[in-house]
mmCIF file with all atom_site columns, C-alpha atoms in Angstrom:
data_model
loop_
_atom_site.group_PDB
_atom_site.id
_atom_site.type_symbol
_atom_site.label_atom_id
_atom_site.label_alt_id
_atom_site.label_comp_id
_atom_site.label_asym_id
_atom_site.label_entity_id
_atom_site.label_seq_id
_atom_site.pdbx_PDB_ins_code
_atom_site.Cartn_x
_atom_site.Cartn_y
_atom_site.Cartn_z
_atom_site.occupancy
_atom_site.B_iso_or_equiv
_atom_site.pdbx_formal_charge
_atom_site.auth_seq_id
_atom_site.auth_comp_id
_atom_site.auth_asym_id
_atom_site.auth_atom_id
_atom_site.pdbx_PDB_model_num
ATOM 1   C CA . MET N 1 1   ? 0.000   0.000   0.000   1.00 0.00 ? 1   MET N CA 1
ATOM 2   C CA . ASP N 1 2   ? 2.675   2.461   -1.079  1.00 0.00 ? 2   ASP N CA 1
ATOM 3   C CA . GLN N 1 3   ? 0.068   5.069   -1.948  1.00 0.00 ? 3   GLN N CA 1
ATOM 4   C CA . PHE N 1 4   ? -0.539  5.508   1.804   1.00 0.00 ? 4   PHE N CA 1
ATOM 5   C CA . LYS N 1 5   ? 3.083   5.489   3.001   1.00 0.00 ? 5   LYS N CA 1
ATOM 6   C CA . ASP N 1 6   ? 2.853   9.023   4.434   1.00 0.00 ? 6   ASP N CA 1
ATOM 7   C CA . PHE N 1 7   ? -0.061  8.107   6.709   1.00 0.00 ? 7   PHE N CA 1
ATOM 8   C CA . PRO N 1 8   ? 0.118   6.559   10.197  1.00 0.00 ? 8   PRO N CA 1
ATOM 9   C CA . GLU N 1 9   ? -1.432  3.166   10.908  1.00 0.00 ? 9   GLU N CA 1
ATOM 10  C CA . ASN N 1 10  ? -4.250  4.676   12.965  1.00 0.00 ? 10  ASN N CA 1
ATOM 11  C CA . SER N 1 11  ? -5.508  6.708   9.986   1.00 0.00 ? 11  SER N CA 1
ATOM 12  C CA . ARG N 1 12  ? -9.196  6.229   9.288   1.00 0.00 ? 12  ARG N CA 1
ATOM 13  C CA . VAL N 1 13  ? -10.112 4.200   6.199   1.00 0.00 ? 13  VAL N CA 1
ATOM 14  C CA . TRP N 1 14  ? -13.296 4.015   4.192   1.00 0.00 ? 14  TRP N CA 1
ATOM 15  C CA . LEU N 1 15  ? -13.492 1.295   1.569   1.00 0.00 ? 15  LEU N CA 1
ATOM 16  C CA . TYR N 1 16  ? -15.908 1.541   -1.323  1.00 0.00 ? 16  TYR N CA 1
ATOM 17  C CA . GLN N 1 17  ? -16.556 -1.669  -3.250  1.00 0.00 ? 17  GLN N CA 1
ATOM 18  C CA . THR N 1 18  ? -17.646 -1.499  -6.866  1.00 0.00 ? 18  THR N CA 1
ATOM 19  C CA . ASN N 1 19  ? -20.215 -3.742  -8.513  1.00 0.00 ? 19  ASN N CA 1
ATOM 20  C CA . ARG N 1 20  ? -17.743 -4.683  -11.253 1.00 0.00 ? 20  ARG N CA 1
ATOM 21  C CA . ALA N 1 21  ? -14.035 -4.559  -11.945 1.00 0.00 ? 21  ALA N CA 1
ATOM 22  C CA . LEU N 1 22  ? -12.845 -1.174  -13.176 1.00 0.00 ? 22  LEU N CA 1
ATOM 23  C CA . SER N 1 23  ? -10.978 -1.158  -16.478 1.00 0.00 ? 23  SER N CA 1
ATOM 24  C CA . ALA N 1 24  ? -7.416  0.175   -16.650 1.00 0.00 ? 24  ALA N CA 1
ATOM 25  C CA . THR N 1 25  ? -8.735  3.360   -18.281 1.00 0.00 ? 25  THR N CA 1
ATOM 26  C CA . GLU N 1 26  ? -11.332 3.775   -15.530 1.00 0.00 ? 26  GLU N CA 1
ATOM 27  C CA . VAL N 1 27  ? -8.709  3.154   -12.816 1.00 0.00 ? 27  VAL N CA 1
ATOM 28  C CA . ASN N 1 28  ? -6.551  5.977   -14.189 1.00 0.00 ? 28  ASN N CA 1
ATOM 29  C CA . TYR N 1 29  ? -9.542  8.301   -14.507 1.00 0.00 ? 29  TYR N CA 1
ATOM 30  C CA . VAL N 1 30  ? -10.846 7.527   -11.008 1.00 0.00 ? 30  VAL N CA 1
ATOM 31  C CA . ASP N 1 31  ? -7.370  7.943   -9.492  1.00 0.00 ? 31  ASP N CA 1
ATOM 32  C CA . GLU N 1 32  ? -7.110  11.422  -11.068 1.00 0.00 ? 32  GLU N CA 1
ATOM 33  C CA . LYS N 1 33  ? -10.559 12.382  -9.783  1.00 0.00 ? 33  LYS N CA 1
ATOM 34  C CA . LEU N 1 34  ? -9.761  11.027  -6.284  1.00 0.00 ? 34  LEU N CA 1
ATOM 35  C CA . LYS N 1 35  ? -6.530  13.032  -6.111  1.00 0.00 ? 35  LYS N CA 1
ATOM 36  C CA . ALA N 1 36  ? -8.357  16.215  -7.106  1.00 0.00 ? 36  ALA N CA 1
ATOM 37  C CA . PHE N 1 37  ? -11.138 15.567  -4.573  1.00 0.00 ? 37  PHE N CA 1
ATOM 38  C CA . THR N 1 38  ? -8.866  14.814  -1.608  1.00 0.00 ? 38  THR N CA 1
ATOM 39  C CA . LYS N 1 39  ? -6.654  17.808  -2.414  1.00 0.00 ? 39  LYS N CA 1
ATOM 40  C CA . GLU N 1 40  ? -9.660  20.075  -1.769  1.00 0.00 ? 40  GLU N CA 1
ATOM 41  C CA . TRP N 1 41  ? -11.453 17.978  0.864   1.00 0.00 ? 41  TRP N CA 1
ATOM 42  C CA . ALA N 1 42  ? -12.079 19.904  4.077   1.00 0.00 ? 42  ALA N CA 1
ATOM 43  C CA . ALA N 1 43  ? -13.955 19.717  7.364   1.00 0.00 ? 43  ALA N CA 1
ATOM 44  C CA . HIS N 1 44  ? -15.402 22.990  8.640   1.00 0.00 ? 44  HIS N CA 1
ATOM 45  C CA . GLY N 1 45  ? -13.058 24.902  6.351   1.00 0.00 ? 45  GLY N CA 1
ATOM 46  C CA . LYS N 1 46  ? -9.927  23.029  7.488   1.00 0.00 ? 46  LYS N CA 1
ATOM 47  C CA . GLN N 1 47  ? -8.031  20.955  4.937   1.00 0.00 ? 47  GLN N CA 1
ATOM 48  C CA . LEU N 1 48  ? -8.087  17.228  5.706   1.00 0.00 ? 48  LEU N CA 1
ATOM 49  C CA . TRP N 1 49  ? -4.822  15.278  5.568   1.00 0.00 ? 49  TRP N CA 1
ATOM 50  C CA . ALA N 1 50  ? -6.278  12.736  3.183   1.00 0.00 ? 50  ALA N CA 1
ATOM 51  C CA . THR N 1 51  ? -5.651  10.649  0.126   1.00 0.00 ? 51  THR N CA 1
ATOM 52  C CA . ALA N 1 52  ? -7.583  8.111   -1.873  1.00 0.00 ? 52  ALA N CA 1
ATOM 53  C CA . ALA N 1 53  ? -6.662  5.435   -4.376  1.00 0.00 ? 53  ALA N CA 1
ATOM 54  C CA . ILE N 1 54  ? -7.847  2.380   -6.220  1.00 0.00 ? 54  ILE N CA 1
ATOM 55  C CA . VAL N 1 55  ? -6.404  -0.530  -4.211  1.00 0.00 ? 55  VAL N CA 1
ATOM 56  C CA . ASN N 1 56  ? -7.595  -3.237  -6.589  1.00 0.00 ? 56  ASN N CA 1
ATOM 57  C CA . PRO N 1 57  ? -10.037 -3.197  -9.527  1.00 0.00 ? 57  PRO N CA 1
ATOM 58  C CA . TYR N 1 58  ? -12.989 -3.522  -7.125  1.00 0.00 ? 58  TYR N CA 1
ATOM 59  C CA . PHE N 1 59  ? -12.099 -1.089  -4.315  1.00 0.00 ? 59  PHE N CA 1
ATOM 60  C CA . VAL N 1 60  ? -11.485 2.576   -3.656  1.00 0.00 ? 60  VAL N CA 1
ATOM 61  C CA . ALA N 1 61  ? -9.821  3.416   -0.330  1.00 0.00 ? 61  ALA N CA 1
ATOM 62  C CA . VAL N 1 62  ? -10.168 6.857   1.231   1.00 0.00 ? 62  VAL N CA 1
ATOM 63  C CA . VAL N 1 63  ? -7.664  7.514   4.031   1.00 0.00 ? 63  VAL N CA 1
ATOM 64  C CA . VAL N 1 64  ? -7.643  10.388  6.541   1.00 0.00 ? 64  VAL N CA 1
ATOM 65  C CA . ASP N 1 65  ? -5.182  11.135  9.335   1.00 0.00 ? 65  ASP N CA 1
ATOM 66  C CA . GLU N 1 66  ? -7.721  12.113  11.992  1.00 0.00 ? 66  GLU N CA 1
ATOM 67  C CA . SER N 1 67  ? -5.003  13.316  14.375  1.00 0.00 ? 67  SER N CA 1
ATOM 68  C CA . ILE N 1 68  ? -4.406  16.373  12.165  1.00 0.00 ? 68  ILE N CA 1
ATOM 69  C CA . THR N 1 69  ? -7.984  17.300  11.302  1.00 0.00 ? 69  THR N CA 1
ATOM 70  C CA . PRO N 1 70  ? -10.840 14.914  12.008  1.00 0.00 ? 70  PRO N CA 1
ATOM 71  C CA . PRO N 1 71  ? -13.453 14.622  9.275   1.00 0.00 ? 71  PRO N CA 1
ATOM 72  C CA . SER N 1 72  ? -16.912 15.965  10.050  1.00 0.00 ? 72  SER N CA 1
ATOM 73  C CA . GLY N 1 73  ? -20.278 14.528  9.118   1.00 0.00 ? 73  GLY N CA 1
ATOM 74  C CA . CYS N 1 74  ? -20.519 17.083  6.333   1.00 0.00 ? 74  CYS N CA 1
ATOM 75  C CA . SER N 1 75  ? -17.094 16.187  4.940   1.00 0.00 ? 75  SER N CA 1
ATOM 76  C CA . ILE N 1 76  ? -17.944 12.482  4.993   1.00 0.00 ? 76  ILE N CA 1
ATOM 77  C CA . ASP N 1 77  ? -21.221 13.276  3.236   1.00 0.00 ? 77  ASP N CA 1
ATOM 78  C CA . ALA N 1 78  ? -19.232 15.212  0.623   1.00 0.00 ? 78  ALA N CA 1
ATOM 79  C CA . SER N 1 79  ? -17.051 12.163  -0.076  1.00 0.00 ? 79  SER N CA 1
ATOM 80  C CA . VAL N 1 80  ? -20.125 9.939   -0.454  1.00 0.00 ? 80  VAL N CA 1
ATOM 81  C CA . LYS N 1 81  ? -21.733 12.477  -2.797  1.00 0.00 ? 81  LYS N CA 1
ATOM 82  C CA . PHE N 1 82  ? -18.519 12.665  -4.839  1.00 0.00 ? 82  PHE N CA 1
ATOM 83  C CA . LEU N 1 83  ? -18.366 8.875   -5.237  1.00 0.00 ? 83  LEU N CA 1
ATOM 84  C CA . LYS N 1 84  ? -22.065 8.643   -6.111  1.00 0.00 ? 84  LYS N CA 1
ATOM 85  C CA . GLU N 1 85  ? -21.619 11.273  -8.825  1.00 0.00 ? 85  GLU N CA 1
ATOM 86  C CA . LEU N 1 86  ? -18.464 9.600   -10.133 1.00 0.00 ? 86  LEU N CA 1
ATOM 87  C CA . GLY N 1 87  ? -20.276 6.270   -10.133 1.00 0.00 ? 87  GLY N CA 1
ATOM 88  C CA . ALA N 1 88  ? -23.174 7.723   -12.117 1.00 0.00 ? 88  ALA N CA 1
ATOM 89  C CA . GLU N 1 89  ? -20.724 9.136   -14.645 1.00 0.00 ? 89  GLU N CA 1
ATOM 90  C CA . LEU N 1 90  ? -18.962 5.763   -15.073 1.00 0.00 ? 90  LEU N CA 1
ATOM 91  C CA . GLU N 1 91  ? -22.063 3.598   -14.627 1.00 0.00 ? 91  GLU N CA 1
ATOM 92  C CA . VAL N 1 92  ? -20.505 1.834   -11.656 1.00 0.00 ? 92  VAL N CA 1
ATOM 93  C CA . ASP N 1 93  ? -21.846 1.438   -8.121  1.00 0.00 ? 93  ASP N CA 1
ATOM 94  C CA . PHE N 1 94  ? -19.216 2.217   -5.456  1.00 0.00 ? 94  PHE N CA 1
ATOM 95  C CA . PHE N 1 95  ? -21.608 1.120   -2.699  1.00 0.00 ? 95  PHE N CA 1
ATOM 96  C CA . THR N 1 96  ? -22.055 -2.569  -3.499  1.00 0.00 ? 96  THR N CA 1
ATOM 97  C CA . ARG N 1 97  ? -22.899 -4.627  -0.423  1.00 0.00 ? 97  ARG N CA 1
ATOM 98  C CA . MET N 1 98  ? -24.471 -7.760  -1.905  1.00 0.00 ? 98  MET N CA 1
ATOM 99  C CA . GLN N 1 99  ? -21.235 -8.913  -3.539  1.00 0.00 ? 99  GLN N CA 1
ATOM 100 C CA . ILE N 1 100 ? -18.094 -10.192 -1.853  1.00 0.00 ? 100 ILE N CA 1
ATOM 101 C CA . THR N 1 101 ? -14.710 -9.684  -3.438  1.00 0.00 ? 101 THR N CA 1
ATOM 102 C CA . VAL N 1 102 ? -12.536 -12.756 -3.034  1.00 0.00 ? 102 VAL N CA 1
ATOM 103 C CA . GLU N 1 103 ? -9.145  -13.915 -4.191  1.00 0.00 ? 103 GLU N CA 1
ATOM 104 C CA . GLU N 1 104 ? -8.313  -17.460 -5.163  1.00 0.00 ? 104 GLU N CA 1
ATOM 105 C CA . GLU N 1 105 ? -5.023  -18.570 -6.716  1.00 0.00 ? 105 GLU N CA 1
ATOM 106 C CA . GLY N 1 106 ? -4.033  -14.940 -7.302  1.00 0.00 ? 106 GLY N CA 1
ATOM 107 C CA . LYS N 1 107 ? -7.244  -14.040 -9.151  1.00 0.00 ? 107 LYS N CA 1
ATOM 108 C CA . ILE N 1 108 ? -9.642  -11.457 -7.739  1.00 0.00 ? 108 ILE N CA 1
ATOM 109 C CA . ARG N 1 109 ? -13.338 -11.842 -8.485  1.00 0.00 ? 109 ARG N CA 1
ATOM 110 C CA . GLN N 1 110 ? -16.727 -11.072 -7.023  1.00 0.00 ? 110 GLN N CA 1
ATOM 111 C CA . ILE N 1 111 ? -19.383 -13.514 -5.945  1.00 0.00 ? 111 ILE N CA 1
ATOM 112 C CA . PRO N 1 112 ? -22.876 -12.903 -4.607  1.00 0.00 ? 112 PRO N CA 1
ATOM 113 C CA . PHE N 1 113 ? -22.815 -12.766 -0.814  1.00 0.00 ? 113 PHE N CA 1
ATOM 114 C CA . GLN N 1 114 ? -25.204 -15.701 -0.489  1.00 0.00 ? 114 GLN N CA 1
ATOM 115 C CA . GLU N 1 115 ? -22.913 -17.935 -2.614  1.00 0.00 ? 115 GLU N CA 1
ATOM 116 C CA . LEU N 1 116 ? -19.911 -17.738 -0.302  1.00 0.00 ? 116 LEU N CA 1
ATOM 117 C CA . SER N 1 117 ? -20.797 -20.970 1.491   1.00 0.00 ? 117 SER N CA 1
ATOM 118 C CA . THR N 1 118 ? -21.189 -22.887 -1.790  1.00 0.00 ? 118 THR N CA 1
ATOM 119 C CA . GLN N 1 119 ? -17.696 -22.118 -3.098  1.00 0.00 ? 119 GLN N CA 1
ATOM 120 C CA . ASN N 1 120 ? -15.206 -24.964 -3.371  1.00 0.00 ? 120 ASN N CA 1
ATOM 121 C CA . ASN N 1 121 ? -12.527 -24.474 -0.729  1.00 0.00 ? 121 ASN N CA 1
ATOM 122 C CA . ALA N 1 122 ? -14.510 -21.545 0.687   1.00 0.00 ? 122 ALA N CA 1
ATOM 123 C CA . LYS N 1 123 ? -12.456 -21.580 3.904   1.00 0.00 ? 123 LYS N CA 1
ATOM 124 C CA . GLU N 1 124 ? -9.286  -21.063 1.866   1.00 0.00 ? 124 GLU N CA 1
ATOM 125 C CA . LEU N 1 125 ? -10.557 -18.065 -0.086  1.00 0.00 ? 125 LEU N CA 1
ATOM 126 C CA . LEU N 1 126 ? -9.117  -14.669 0.727   1.00 0.00 ? 126 LEU N CA 1
ATOM 127 C CA . ILE N 1 127 ? -11.765 -12.038 1.339   1.00 0.00 ? 127 ILE N CA 1
ATOM 128 C CA . TYR N 1 128 ? -11.515 -8.299  0.769   1.00 0.00 ? 128 TYR N CA 1
ATOM 129 C CA . ASP N 1 129 ? -13.552 -7.077  3.730   1.00 0.00 ? 129 ASP N CA 1
ATOM 130 C CA . ALA N 1 130 ? -15.127 -3.664  3.153   1.00 0.00 ? 130 ALA N CA 1
ATOM 131 C CA . LEU N 1 131 ? -15.413 -3.132  6.922   1.00 0.00 ? 131 LEU N CA 1
ATOM 132 C CA . VAL N 1 132 ? -11.748 -2.276  7.510   1.00 0.00 ? 132 VAL N CA 1
ATOM 133 C CA . ASP N 1 133 ? -11.529 0.686   9.918   1.00 0.00 ? 133 ASP N CA 1
ATOM 134 C CA . ASN N 1 134 ? -7.930  1.821   9.822   1.00 0.00 ? 134 ASN N CA 1
ATOM 135 C CA . LEU N 1 135 ? -4.756  1.728   7.806   1.00 0.00 ? 135 LEU N CA 1
ATOM 136 C CA . LYS N 1 136 ? -3.144  -0.893  10.063  1.00 0.00 ? 136 LYS N CA 1
ATOM 137 C CA . GLN N 1 137 ? -5.931  -3.341  9.166   1.00 0.00 ? 137 GLN N CA 1
ATOM 138 C CA . LEU N 1 138 ? -5.752  -2.444  5.482   1.00 0.00 ? 138 LEU N CA 1
ATOM 139 C CA . ARG N 1 139 ? -1.995  -3.029  5.419   1.00 0.00 ? 139 ARG N CA 1
ATOM 140 C CA . GLY N 1 140 ? -1.917  -6.220  7.468   1.00 0.00 ? 140 GLY N CA 1
ATOM 141 C CA . GLN N 1 141 ? -5.291  -7.935  7.271   1.00 0.00 ? 141 GLN N CA 1
ATOM 142 C CA . TRP N 1 142 ? -6.513  -7.260  3.761   1.00 0.00 ? 142 TRP N CA 1
ATOM 143 C CA . PRO N 1 143 ? -7.233  -9.594  2.152   1.00 0.00 ? 143 PRO N CA 1
ATOM 144 C CA . LEU N 1 144 ? -7.876  -12.018 4.970   1.00 0.00 ? 144 LEU N CA 1
ATOM 145 C CA . PRO N 1 145 ? -8.642  -15.760 4.805   1.00 0.00 ? 145 PRO N CA 1
ATOM 146 C CA . VAL N 1 146 ? -12.399 -16.274 5.137   1.00 0.00 ? 146 VAL N CA 1
ATOM 147 C CA . LYS N 1 147 ? -11.765 -18.708 7.999   1.00 0.00 ? 147 LYS N CA 1
ATOM 148 C CA . GLU N 1 148 ? -10.182 -15.809 9.960   1.00 0.00 ? 148 GLU N CA 1
ATOM 149 C CA . SER N 1 149 ? -12.776 -13.203 9.017   1.00 0.00 ? 149 SER N CA 1
ATOM 150 C CA . SER N 1 150 ? -16.072 -12.095 10.503  1.00 0.00 ? 150 SER N CA 1
ATOM 151 C CA . LEU N 1 151 ? -17.745 -14.233 7.813   1.00 0.00 ? 151 LEU N CA 1
ATOM 152 C CA . LYS N 1 152 ? -16.191 -17.515 8.994   1.00 0.00 ? 152 LYS N CA 1
ATOM 153 C CA . GLN N 1 153 ? -19.541 -18.756 10.351  1.00 0.00 ? 153 GLN N CA 1
ATOM 154 C CA . LEU N 1 154 ? -20.860 -18.836 6.768   1.00 0.00 ? 154 LEU N CA 1
ATOM 155 C CA . VAL N 1 155 ? -18.292 -21.437 5.702   1.00 0.00 ? 155 VAL N CA 1
ATOM 156 C CA . GLU N 1 156 ? -18.020 -23.568 8.840   1.00 0.00 ? 156 GLU N CA 1
ATOM 157 C CA . ASN N 1 157 ? -19.747 -26.933 8.801   1.00 0.00 ? 157 ASN N CA 1
#
């Protein structure tokens, strides 16, 4: 996660999962838009120490060092509005919750949430959990084996 090297491990993270893989062209475009947004992103008129990047073809990560300037409800709403507008422009949903992004044998793909338990070797799949809270988790526990995740009960027999 080199794109976040200037941020401490306790930095707040928001992950936004797409409903489909972004193309290389879309990744470049979204990265440019994210950089422009975070450069101007503020809370109550104070610049946020923030960055955002595509971390794989299915996820955008927004990172804020809350120790410098904590984000406000309005600033968080602004980031959601920005991603909704960007999604409408690209015909992609950045707020997908009914899909799970998994990795198997080095390949990242999405499956419907309800199909997780029917996957061959489901316990061995790596899962990209959208509920990561901070940069330490993103760096060290993402992806995480399903059997070690909060979804382990779905694959246990």
